[in-house]
Amino acid sequence: MAAPAAERTPVTPRKHSARNTSGVPTFADSAKDDITTNDDPVVRQAAVAALGHYNGSVVAIDPSNGRILSIVNQKLVFSTGFKPCSTIKPVIAVAALQEGIITRDTRIPVTRGKSMNLSEALAHSNNRYFEAVGTQMGFDVISIYARLLGLGELAGYEISEEQTGAVPGAPPKRGGVARMSSFGEGIQMTPLQLGALVSTVANGGTLYYLQYPRTAEEKENFEPRVKRELQIDSLLPDVRDGMLAAVVHGTARRSYLSDGEDESGKTGTCSDYAGSRLGWFVSFAGQENRKIVLVVLMRGNSKVVRGPMAAGIAGRIYRRLHAENYFGDQSVQSAKSDAPASGTMATVRSGE
């Protein structure tokens, strides 16, 4: 039985049903005009091939140090930002766990006679679960955690094209705190911010400045830069379990890798403030040895634009990288040992 109030993976529509009638197109040459001289060529080729003719973007990040490996559709990534849709839910989960509102086992009613715990709610992107949790925490607490996790501020270090997105100063008029907690209503988030946020989930709590080396000298002299350390490591296994479940049997199962490689992620589907459809997927490869974070964003006016379809794009990227032994060839880097000691330290508690 399908989970209520959740994102559901659609049957792939026929070719003709994916055509647009107006507004933002579903199909475009998304890689056009990108400057790619110093992108990782293997990652970029995999991302461009997987995105195909869809209108969207892919950002690939090394979560161990904040280095951007590739950006496909740089114009879109460097825009003012978009509604997060359900990718806001990991933020709500971290906040609720830290505030003691829930534990991993807390069950919350989502329909008559049905309840869910955190892993189930993340796996099936259940809106009612996160609306209940967010409403209990309140707007001020949610805003604090959103900002601590990097929303509403530049994610990158000296990336001149980047914009800040926005976190609202008051509960959104449409749906209030509940809809802010389930769809990110009122928030403008960039793919870079989402990538930095989930890199923090993947690496155990270090929020790095994202850096995009675009010259040979910058690549040679690259050093990680810590924005802040968040004392949330003990909470993150509960969040990762839900993101893993999303890939194995939830809304992100189109990205599932059958070769046993663990991949965890979160989908998001909604309409943006201009009325076009958005399909998000953010993920990281591996549970123990995390080497890459992928952010996929799709835009358009057809039903094919959904988070589960964005997850399928990420799955194709991972499969190609595995086929080329990309992960096996990459050396393991330690973010903790390489990072400078000048980063801002922040313990995540409401009011601080």
GROMACS .gro file of C-alpha atoms in nm:
model
  352
    1MET     CA    1   0.000   0.000   0.000
    2ALA     CA    2   0.144   0.341  -0.097
    3ALA     CA    3   0.237   0.578   0.182
    4PRO     CA    4  -0.014   0.862   0.230
    5ALA     CA    5   0.069   1.227   0.170
    6ALA     CA    6   0.396   1.133   0.007
    7GLU     CA    7   0.587   1.158  -0.315
    8ARG     CA    8   0.505   0.856  -0.528
    9THR     CA    9   0.720   0.727  -0.812
   10PRO     CA   10   0.514   0.763  -1.130
   11VAL     CA   11   0.497   0.524  -1.418
   12THR     CA   12   0.728   0.660  -1.687
   13PRO     CA   13   0.501   0.859  -1.917
   14ARG     CA   14   0.479   0.807  -2.290
   15LYS     CA   15   0.698   1.027  -2.499
   16HIS     CA   16   0.417   1.253  -2.616
   17SER     CA   17   0.294   1.321  -2.261
   18ALA     CA   18   0.626   1.483  -2.172
   19ARG     CA   19   0.580   1.774  -2.412
   20ASN     CA   20   0.535   2.123  -2.271
   21THR     CA   21   0.262   2.362  -2.374
   22SER     CA   22   0.397   2.678  -2.210
   23GLY     CA   23   0.634   2.816  -1.949
   24VAL     CA   24   0.968   2.666  -1.850
   25PRO     CA   25   1.059   2.391  -2.097
   26THR     CA   26   1.115   2.036  -1.981
   27PHE     CA   27   1.389   1.982  -2.238
   28ALA     CA   28   1.695   2.198  -2.308
   29ASP     CA   29   2.066   2.186  -2.381
   30SER     CA   30   2.154   2.215  -2.015
   31ALA     CA   31   2.532   2.193  -2.063
   32LYS     CA   32   2.541   2.479  -2.313
   33ASP     CA   33   2.780   2.765  -2.230
   34ASP     CA   34   2.933   2.592  -1.925
   35ILE     CA   35   3.302   2.659  -1.862
   36THR     CA   36   3.440   2.314  -1.795
   37THR     CA   37   3.818   2.337  -1.827
   38ASN     CA   38   3.888   2.220  -1.474
   39ASP     CA   39   3.587   2.002  -1.398
   40ASP     CA   40   3.659   1.638  -1.321
   41PRO     CA   41   3.613   1.501  -1.675
   42VAL     CA   42   3.487   1.157  -1.569
   43VAL     CA   43   3.223   1.300  -1.336
   44ARG     CA   44   3.115   1.567  -1.582
   45GLN     CA   45   3.078   1.327  -1.874
   46ALA     CA   46   2.869   1.094  -1.658
   47ALA     CA   47   2.650   1.382  -1.541
   48VAL     CA   48   2.594   1.529  -1.888
   49ALA     CA   49   2.509   1.187  -2.033
   50ALA     CA   50   2.267   1.106  -1.750
   51LEU     CA   51   2.089   1.443  -1.767
   52GLY     CA   52   2.049   1.400  -2.141
   53HIS     CA   53   1.799   1.640  -2.297
   54TYR     CA   54   1.628   1.735  -1.969
   55ASN     CA   55   1.624   2.095  -1.852
   56GLY     CA   56   1.815   2.080  -1.526
   57SER     CA   57   2.146   2.078  -1.347
   58VAL     CA   58   2.386   1.843  -1.171
   59VAL     CA   59   2.634   1.942  -0.901
   60ALA     CA   60   2.896   1.692  -0.782
   61ILE     CA   61   3.087   1.755  -0.458
   62ASP     CA   62   3.353   1.575  -0.256
   63PRO     CA   63   3.192   1.576   0.091
   64SER     CA   64   3.524   1.512   0.265
   65ASN     CA   65   3.660   1.855   0.176
   66GLY     CA   66   3.394   2.066   0.002
   67ARG     CA   67   3.556   2.057  -0.341
   68ILE     CA   68   3.311   2.096  -0.631
   69LEU     CA   69   3.396   1.832  -0.890
   70SER     CA   70   3.161   1.947  -1.164
   71ILE     CA   71   2.865   2.177  -1.229
   72VAL     CA   72   2.638   2.105  -1.524
   73ASN     CA   73   2.421   2.404  -1.617
   74GLN     CA   74   2.616   2.668  -1.430
   75LYS     CA   75   2.363   2.940  -1.513
   76LEU     CA   76   2.089   2.749  -1.330
   77VAL     CA   77   2.308   2.659  -1.033
   78PHE     CA   78   2.419   3.022  -0.989
   79SER     CA   79   2.062   3.154  -0.995
   80THR     CA   80   1.871   3.302  -0.700
   81GLY     CA   81   1.748   2.962  -0.585
   82PHE     CA   82   1.433   2.752  -0.582
   83LYS     CA   83   1.184   2.606  -0.340
   84PRO     CA   84   1.349   2.305  -0.169
   85CYS     CA   85   1.036   2.091  -0.190
   86SER     CA   86   1.083   1.779   0.025
   87THR     CA   87   1.461   1.810   0.039
   88ILE     CA   88   1.395   2.037   0.340
   89LYS     CA   89   1.296   1.728   0.542
   90PRO     CA   90   1.650   1.627   0.651
   91VAL     CA   91   1.684   1.974   0.805
   92ILE     CA   92   1.360   1.922   0.998
   93ALA     CA   93   1.477   1.576   1.104
   94VAL     CA   94   1.810   1.704   1.240
   95ALA     CA   95   1.636   1.985   1.427
   96ALA     CA   96   1.370   1.759   1.579
   97LEU     CA   97   1.625   1.499   1.691
   98GLN     CA   98   1.853   1.761   1.847
   99GLU     CA   99   1.562   1.936   2.019
  100GLY     CA  100   1.433   1.609   2.164
  101ILE     CA  101   1.101   1.638   1.983
  102ILE     CA  102   1.148   1.289   1.839
  103THR     CA  103   1.378   0.989   1.857
  104ARG     CA  104   1.437   0.747   1.572
  105ASP     CA  105   1.156   0.528   1.709
  106THR     CA  106   0.893   0.796   1.776
  107ARG     CA  107   0.580   0.712   1.580
  108ILE     CA  108   0.355   0.993   1.463
  109PRO     CA  109   0.003   0.938   1.324
  110VAL     CA  110  -0.019   1.021   0.952
  111THR     CA  111  -0.367   0.886   0.878
  112ARG     CA  112  -0.637   0.714   1.077
  113GLY     CA  113  -0.486   0.392   1.206
  114LYS     CA  114  -0.142   0.451   1.052
  115SER     CA  115   0.173   0.599   1.202
  116MET     CA  116   0.536   0.630   1.094
  117ASN     CA  117   0.878   0.659   1.252
  118LEU     CA  118   1.152   0.886   1.117
  119SER     CA  119   1.306   0.633   0.878
  120GLU     CA  120   0.969   0.550   0.724
  121ALA     CA  121   0.874   0.917   0.694
  122LEU     CA  122   1.199   1.006   0.517
  123ALA     CA  123   1.182   0.700   0.293
  124HIS     CA  124   0.831   0.782   0.173
  125SER     CA  125   0.862   1.161   0.209
  126ASN     CA  126   0.552   1.176   0.425
  127ASN     CA  127   0.430   1.534   0.450
  128ARG     CA  128   0.202   1.490   0.749
  129TYR     CA  129   0.483   1.354   0.964
  130PHE     CA  130   0.707   1.654   0.900
  131GLU     CA  131   0.422   1.903   0.923
  132ALA     CA  132   0.341   1.771   1.271
  133VAL     CA  133   0.706   1.777   1.382
  134GLY     CA  134   0.772   2.122   1.235
  135THR     CA  135   0.459   2.271   1.388
  136GLN     CA  136   0.564   2.142   1.729
  137MET     CA  137   0.910   2.300   1.697
  138GLY     CA  138   0.788   2.631   1.563
  139PHE     CA  139   0.916   2.883   1.313
  140ASP     CA  140   1.203   3.025   1.517
  141VAL     CA  141   1.363   2.687   1.588
  142ILE     CA  142   1.333   2.575   1.226
  143SER     CA  143   1.487   2.901   1.107
  144ILE     CA  144   1.785   2.859   1.341
  145TYR     CA  145   1.862   2.510   1.210
  146ALA     CA  146   1.807   2.606   0.848
  147ARG     CA  147   2.063   2.884   0.883
  148LEU     CA  148   2.309   2.671   1.082
  149LEU     CA  149   2.296   2.415   0.802
  150GLY     CA  150   2.381   2.683   0.548
  151LEU     CA  151   2.055   2.809   0.402
  152GLY     CA  152   2.021   3.181   0.341
  153GLU     CA  153   2.397   3.235   0.304
  154LEU     CA  154   2.666   3.175   0.045
  155ALA     CA  155   2.773   2.810   0.037
  156GLY     CA  156   3.087   2.874  -0.164
  157TYR     CA  157   3.419   3.041  -0.101
  158GLU     CA  158   3.502   3.313  -0.352
  159ILE     CA  159   3.255   3.188  -0.614
  160SER     CA  160   3.163   3.525  -0.757
  161GLU     CA  161   2.853   3.407  -0.948
  162GLU     CA  162   2.686   3.243  -0.646
  163GLN     CA  163   2.374   3.392  -0.486
  164THR     CA  164   2.250   3.355  -0.129
  165GLY     CA  165   1.900   3.218  -0.162
  166ALA     CA  166   1.669   3.316   0.126
  167VAL     CA  167   1.519   3.201   0.454
  168PRO     CA  168   1.198   3.392   0.538
  169GLY     CA  169   1.180   3.625   0.836
  170ALA     CA  170   0.827   3.516   0.925
  171PRO     CA  171   0.615   3.205   0.868
  172PRO     CA  172   0.503   3.183   0.505
  173LYS     CA  173   0.147   3.294   0.439
  174ARG     CA  174   0.078   2.982   0.237
  175GLY     CA  175   0.061   2.692   0.480
  176GLY     CA  176   0.264   2.850   0.758
  177VAL     CA  177   0.523   2.648   0.949
  178ALA     CA  178   0.363   2.318   0.847
  179ARG     CA  179   0.418   2.371   0.476
  180MET     CA  180   0.761   2.522   0.542
  181SER     CA  181   0.852   2.192   0.713
  182SER     CA  182   0.719   1.964   0.440
  183PHE     CA  183   0.784   2.159   0.119
  184GLY     CA  184   1.024   2.436   0.219
  185GLU     CA  185   0.759   2.700   0.155
  186GLY     CA  186   0.907   3.050   0.175
  187ILE     CA  187   1.266   2.926   0.135
  188GLN     CA  188   1.483   2.981  -0.171
  189MET     CA  189   1.761   2.724  -0.188
  190THR     CA  190   2.038   2.685  -0.444
  191PRO     CA  191   2.183   2.350  -0.555
  192LEU     CA  192   2.512   2.455  -0.392
  193GLN     CA  193   2.342   2.508  -0.057
  194LEU     CA  194   2.170   2.171  -0.078
  195GLY     CA  195   2.498   2.005  -0.172
  196ALA     CA  196   2.681   2.162   0.120
  197LEU     CA  197   2.401   2.066   0.359
  198VAL     CA  198   2.396   1.700   0.258
  199SER     CA  199   2.775   1.686   0.251
  200THR     CA  200   2.749   1.777   0.620
  201VAL     CA  201   2.511   1.487   0.677
  202ALA     CA  202   2.745   1.257   0.485
  203ASN     CA  203   3.070   1.351   0.659
  204GLY     CA  204   2.948   1.365   1.018
  205GLY     CA  205   2.882   1.732   1.083
  206THR     CA  206   3.146   1.945   0.909
  207LEU     CA  207   2.997   2.225   0.699
  208TYR     CA  208   3.264   2.312   0.446
  209TYR     CA  209   3.283   2.615   0.227
  210LEU     CA  210   3.235   2.479  -0.123
  211GLN     CA  211   3.528   2.560  -0.350
  212TYR     CA  212   3.526   2.539  -0.728
  213PRO     CA  213   3.887   2.539  -0.856
  214ARG     CA  214   3.881   2.677  -1.210
  215THR     CA  215   4.248   2.717  -1.286
  216ALA     CA  216   4.539   2.475  -1.273
  217GLU     CA  217   4.691   2.680  -0.991
  218GLU     CA  218   4.372   2.668  -0.783
  219LYS     CA  219   4.354   2.292  -0.830
  220GLU     CA  220   4.717   2.249  -0.728
  221ASN     CA  221   4.685   2.469  -0.417
  222PHE     CA  222   4.343   2.348  -0.303
  223GLU     CA  223   4.291   2.331   0.074
  224PRO     CA  224   3.963   2.258   0.253
  225ARG     CA  225   3.799   2.549   0.439
  226VAL     CA  226   3.566   2.479   0.730
  227LYS     CA  227   3.272   2.711   0.776
  228ARG     CA  228   3.159   2.552   1.103
  229GLU     CA  229   3.151   2.226   1.291
  230LEU     CA  230   2.806   2.112   1.400
  231GLN     CA  231   2.783   1.880   1.700
  232ILE     CA  232   2.526   1.651   1.537
  233ASP     CA  233   2.727   1.338   1.461
  234SER     CA  234   2.529   1.122   1.704
  235LEU     CA  235   2.202   1.219   1.530
  236LEU     CA  236   2.309   1.159   1.172
  237PRO     CA  237   2.282   0.777   1.160
  238ASP     CA  238   1.907   0.815   1.214
  239VAL     CA  239   1.882   1.060   0.922
  240ARG     CA  240   2.106   0.849   0.699
  241ASP     CA  241   1.895   0.539   0.767
  242GLY     CA  242   1.589   0.717   0.634
  243MET     CA  243   1.776   0.843   0.328
  244LEU     CA  244   1.907   0.492   0.262
  245ALA     CA  245   1.554   0.353   0.295
  246ALA     CA  246   1.435   0.611   0.040
  247VAL     CA  247   1.673   0.458  -0.214
  248VAL     CA  248   1.608   0.094  -0.126
  249HIS     CA  249   1.228   0.100  -0.115
  250GLY     CA  250   1.104   0.459  -0.105
  251THR     CA  251   1.066   0.759  -0.334
  252ALA     CA  252   1.427   0.739  -0.461
  253ARG     CA  253   1.433   0.375  -0.567
  254ARG     CA  254   1.499   0.471  -0.931
  255SER     CA  255   1.854   0.547  -0.817
  256TYR     CA  256   1.905   0.210  -0.648
  257LEU     CA  257   2.232   0.037  -0.734
  258SER     CA  258   2.197  -0.339  -0.761
  259ASP     CA  259   2.566  -0.412  -0.708
  260GLY     CA  260   2.543  -0.375  -0.330
  261GLU     CA  261   2.687  -0.023  -0.317
  262ASP     CA  262   2.512   0.181  -0.049
  263GLU     CA  263   2.367   0.509  -0.171
  264SER     CA  264   2.142   0.736   0.033
  265GLY     CA  265   1.928   1.026  -0.083
  266LYS     CA  266   1.622   1.247  -0.062
  267THR     CA  267   1.380   1.341  -0.335
  268GLY     CA  268   1.173   1.658  -0.368
  269THR     CA  269   0.877   1.735  -0.596
  270CYS     CA  270   0.670   2.053  -0.606
  271SER     CA  271   0.596   2.366  -0.808
  272ASP     CA  272   0.818   2.670  -0.772
  273TYR     CA  273   0.705   3.025  -0.703
  274ALA     CA  274   0.666   3.093  -1.077
  275GLY     CA  275   0.446   2.788  -1.126
  276SER     CA  276   0.689   2.556  -1.305
  277ARG     CA  277   0.753   2.205  -1.175
  278LEU     CA  278   1.066   2.111  -0.981
  279GLY     CA  279   1.223   1.771  -0.931
  280TRP     CA  280   1.510   1.750  -0.682
  281PHE     CA  281   1.731   1.465  -0.574
  282VAL     CA  282   2.031   1.489  -0.344
  283SER     CA  283   2.239   1.187  -0.251
  284PHE     CA  284   2.574   1.057  -0.137
  285ALA     CA  285   2.745   0.735  -0.242
  286GLY     CA  286   2.839   0.485   0.025
  287GLN     CA  287   2.763   0.467   0.394
  288GLU     CA  288   3.113   0.414   0.534
  289ASN     CA  289   3.340   0.557   0.266
  290ARG     CA  290   3.156   0.856   0.125
  291LYS     CA  291   3.329   1.004  -0.174
  292ILE     CA  292   3.070   1.200  -0.370
  293VAL     CA  293   2.752   1.401  -0.321
  294LEU     CA  294   2.522   1.456  -0.619
  295VAL     CA  295   2.254   1.723  -0.645
  296VAL     CA  296   2.015   1.687  -0.938
  297LEU     CA  297   1.755   1.953  -1.019
  298MET     CA  298   1.497   1.920  -1.296
  299ARG     CA  299   1.265   2.198  -1.420
  300GLY     CA  300   0.974   2.205  -1.661
  301ASN     CA  301   0.599   2.196  -1.706
  302SER     CA  302   0.537   1.825  -1.765
  303LYS     CA  303   0.464   1.546  -1.521
  304VAL     CA  304   0.799   1.382  -1.594
  305VAL     CA  305   0.961   1.653  -1.379
  306ARG     CA  306   0.960   1.485  -1.037
  307GLY     CA  307   1.202   1.393  -0.762
  308PRO     CA  308   1.189   1.021  -0.848
  309MET     CA  309   1.294   1.103  -1.206
  310ALA     CA  310   1.582   1.315  -1.074
  311ALA     CA  311   1.680   1.013  -0.864
  312GLY     CA  312   1.690   0.809  -1.184
  313ILE     CA  313   1.936   1.058  -1.333
  314ALA     CA  314   2.160   1.023  -1.028
  315GLY     CA  315   2.138   0.646  -1.055
  316ARG     CA  316   2.265   0.661  -1.412
  317ILE     CA  317   2.557   0.878  -1.299
  318TYR     CA  318   2.652   0.634  -1.024
  319ARG     CA  319   2.629   0.336  -1.259
  320ARG     CA  320   2.858   0.500  -1.512
  321LEU     CA  321   3.108   0.599  -1.244
  322HIS     CA  322   3.111   0.242  -1.115
  323ALA     CA  323   3.155   0.107  -1.467
  324GLU     CA  324   3.462   0.328  -1.507
  325ASN     CA  325   3.594   0.226  -1.162
  326TYR     CA  326   3.585   0.589  -1.054
  327PHE     CA  327   3.540   0.511  -0.686
  328GLY     CA  328   3.810   0.248  -0.689
  329ASP     CA  329   4.059   0.488  -0.844
  330GLN     CA  330   3.989   0.774  -0.607
  331SER     CA  331   4.218   0.810  -0.307
  332VAL     CA  332   4.046   0.843   0.028
  333GLN     CA  333   4.091   1.189   0.178
  334SER     CA  334   4.046   1.275   0.542
  335ALA     CA  335   3.856   1.599   0.581
  336LYS     CA  336   3.926   1.615   0.952
  337SER     CA  337   4.304   1.598   0.917
  338ASP     CA  338   4.330   1.822   0.610
  339ALA     CA  339   4.096   2.097   0.727
  340PRO     CA  340   4.244   2.417   0.876
  341ALA     CA  341   4.170   2.490   1.238
  342SER     CA  342   4.022   2.834   1.166
  343GLY     CA  343   3.662   2.722   1.109
  344THR     CA  344   3.377   2.856   1.318
  345MET     CA  345   3.260   2.611   1.584
  346ALA     CA  346   2.887   2.585   1.642
  347THR     CA  347   2.695   2.357   1.873
  348VAL     CA  348   2.347   2.313   1.732
  349ARG     CA  349   2.094   2.414   1.997
  350SER     CA  350   1.796   2.639   1.964
  351GLY     CA  351   1.864   2.995   2.076
  352GLU     CA  352   2.235   2.991   1.993
   0.00000   0.00000   0.00000
